[in-house]
Short mmCIF file of C-alpha atoms in Angstrom, two decimals:
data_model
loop_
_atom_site.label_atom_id
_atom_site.label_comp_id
_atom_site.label_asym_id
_atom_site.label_seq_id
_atom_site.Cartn_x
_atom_site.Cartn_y
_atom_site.Cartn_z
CA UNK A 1446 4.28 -6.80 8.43
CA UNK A 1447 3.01 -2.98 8.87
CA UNK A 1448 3.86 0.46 7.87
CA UNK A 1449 3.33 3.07 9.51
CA UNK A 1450 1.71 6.23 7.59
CA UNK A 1451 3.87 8.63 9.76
CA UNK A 1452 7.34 6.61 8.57
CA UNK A 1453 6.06 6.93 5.27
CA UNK A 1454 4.97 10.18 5.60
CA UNK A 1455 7.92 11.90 6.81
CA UNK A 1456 9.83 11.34 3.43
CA UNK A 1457 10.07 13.83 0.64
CA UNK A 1458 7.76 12.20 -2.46
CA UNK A 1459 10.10 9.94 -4.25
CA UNK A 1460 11.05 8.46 -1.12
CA UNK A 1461 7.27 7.88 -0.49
CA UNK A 1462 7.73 5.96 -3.90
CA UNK A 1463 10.38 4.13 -3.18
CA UNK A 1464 9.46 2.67 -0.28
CA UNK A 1465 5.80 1.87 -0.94
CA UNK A 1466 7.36 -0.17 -4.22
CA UNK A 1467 9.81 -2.27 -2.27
CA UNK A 1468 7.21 -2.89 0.78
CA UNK A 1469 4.19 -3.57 -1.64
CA UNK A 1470 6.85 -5.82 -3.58
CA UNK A 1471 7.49 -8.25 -0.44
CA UNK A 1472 4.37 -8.29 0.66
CA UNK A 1473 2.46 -9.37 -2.89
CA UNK A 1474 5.51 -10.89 -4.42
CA UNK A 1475 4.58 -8.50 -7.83
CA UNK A 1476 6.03 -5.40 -8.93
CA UNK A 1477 3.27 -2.39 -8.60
CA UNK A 1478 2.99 0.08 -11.18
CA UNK A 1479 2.68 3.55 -11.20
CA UNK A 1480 -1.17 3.71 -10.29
CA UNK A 1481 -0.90 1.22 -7.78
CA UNK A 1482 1.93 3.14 -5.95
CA UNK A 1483 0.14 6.19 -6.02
CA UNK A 1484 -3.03 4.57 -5.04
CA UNK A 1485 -1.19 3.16 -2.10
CA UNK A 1486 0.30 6.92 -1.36
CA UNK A 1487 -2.86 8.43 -1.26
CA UNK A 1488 -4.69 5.99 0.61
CA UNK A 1489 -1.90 5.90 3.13
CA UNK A 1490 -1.80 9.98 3.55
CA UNK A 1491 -5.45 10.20 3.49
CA UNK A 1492 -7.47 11.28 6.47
CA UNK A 1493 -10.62 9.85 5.12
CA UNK A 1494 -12.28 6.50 3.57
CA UNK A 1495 -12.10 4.45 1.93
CA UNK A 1496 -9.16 2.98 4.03
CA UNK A 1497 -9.00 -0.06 1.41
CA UNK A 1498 -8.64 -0.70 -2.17
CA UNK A 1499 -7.48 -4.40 -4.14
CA UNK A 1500 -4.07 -5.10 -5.22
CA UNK A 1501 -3.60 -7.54 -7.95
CA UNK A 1502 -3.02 -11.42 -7.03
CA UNK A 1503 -6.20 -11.24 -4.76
CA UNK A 1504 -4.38 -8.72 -2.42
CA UNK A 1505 -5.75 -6.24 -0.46
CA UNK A 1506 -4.30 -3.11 0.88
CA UNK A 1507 -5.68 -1.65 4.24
CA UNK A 1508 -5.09 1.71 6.40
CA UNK A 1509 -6.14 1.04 10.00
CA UNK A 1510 -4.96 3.33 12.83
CA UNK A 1511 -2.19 4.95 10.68
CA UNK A 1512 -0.86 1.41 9.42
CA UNK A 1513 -0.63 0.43 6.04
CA UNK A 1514 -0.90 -3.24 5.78
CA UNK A 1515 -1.58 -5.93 2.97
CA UNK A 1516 -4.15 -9.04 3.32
CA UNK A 1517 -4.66 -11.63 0.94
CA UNK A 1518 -8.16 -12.48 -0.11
CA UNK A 1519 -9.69 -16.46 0.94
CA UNK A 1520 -10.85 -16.22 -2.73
CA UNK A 1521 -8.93 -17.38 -5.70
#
């Protein structure tokens, strides 16, 4: 599933955290830590690349057209 940068952001900061942690959570099956949430924030408010970065568990997060999503890698 997708999220959409404007849903996330529309909420105040720690809702920004909240939600990235329990959407990252489903979609990687891990909890994120602090870097990796704010990693995900950033890349999901930015305007500019990268548009990617590499979750643990040979994730990867993605923003494409103001959608956050997550992709697992074909490598082990």
């Amino acid at each position: 599933s997708q999220l959409p940068v404007a849903t996330l952001a529309a909420l105040p900061l720690g809702g920004q955290r909240r939600l990235l942690r329990a959407w990252l959570r489903r979609h990687t099956s891990r909890e994120p830590d602090f870097d990796t949430l704010e990693r995900a924030r950033l890349l999901a408010l930015s305007k500019s690349p990268p548009a990617k970065f590499n979750l643990p568990a040979h994730h990867h997060l993605r923003r494409r057209q103001g959608t956050l999503f997550v992709e697992k890698s074909d490598s082990p």
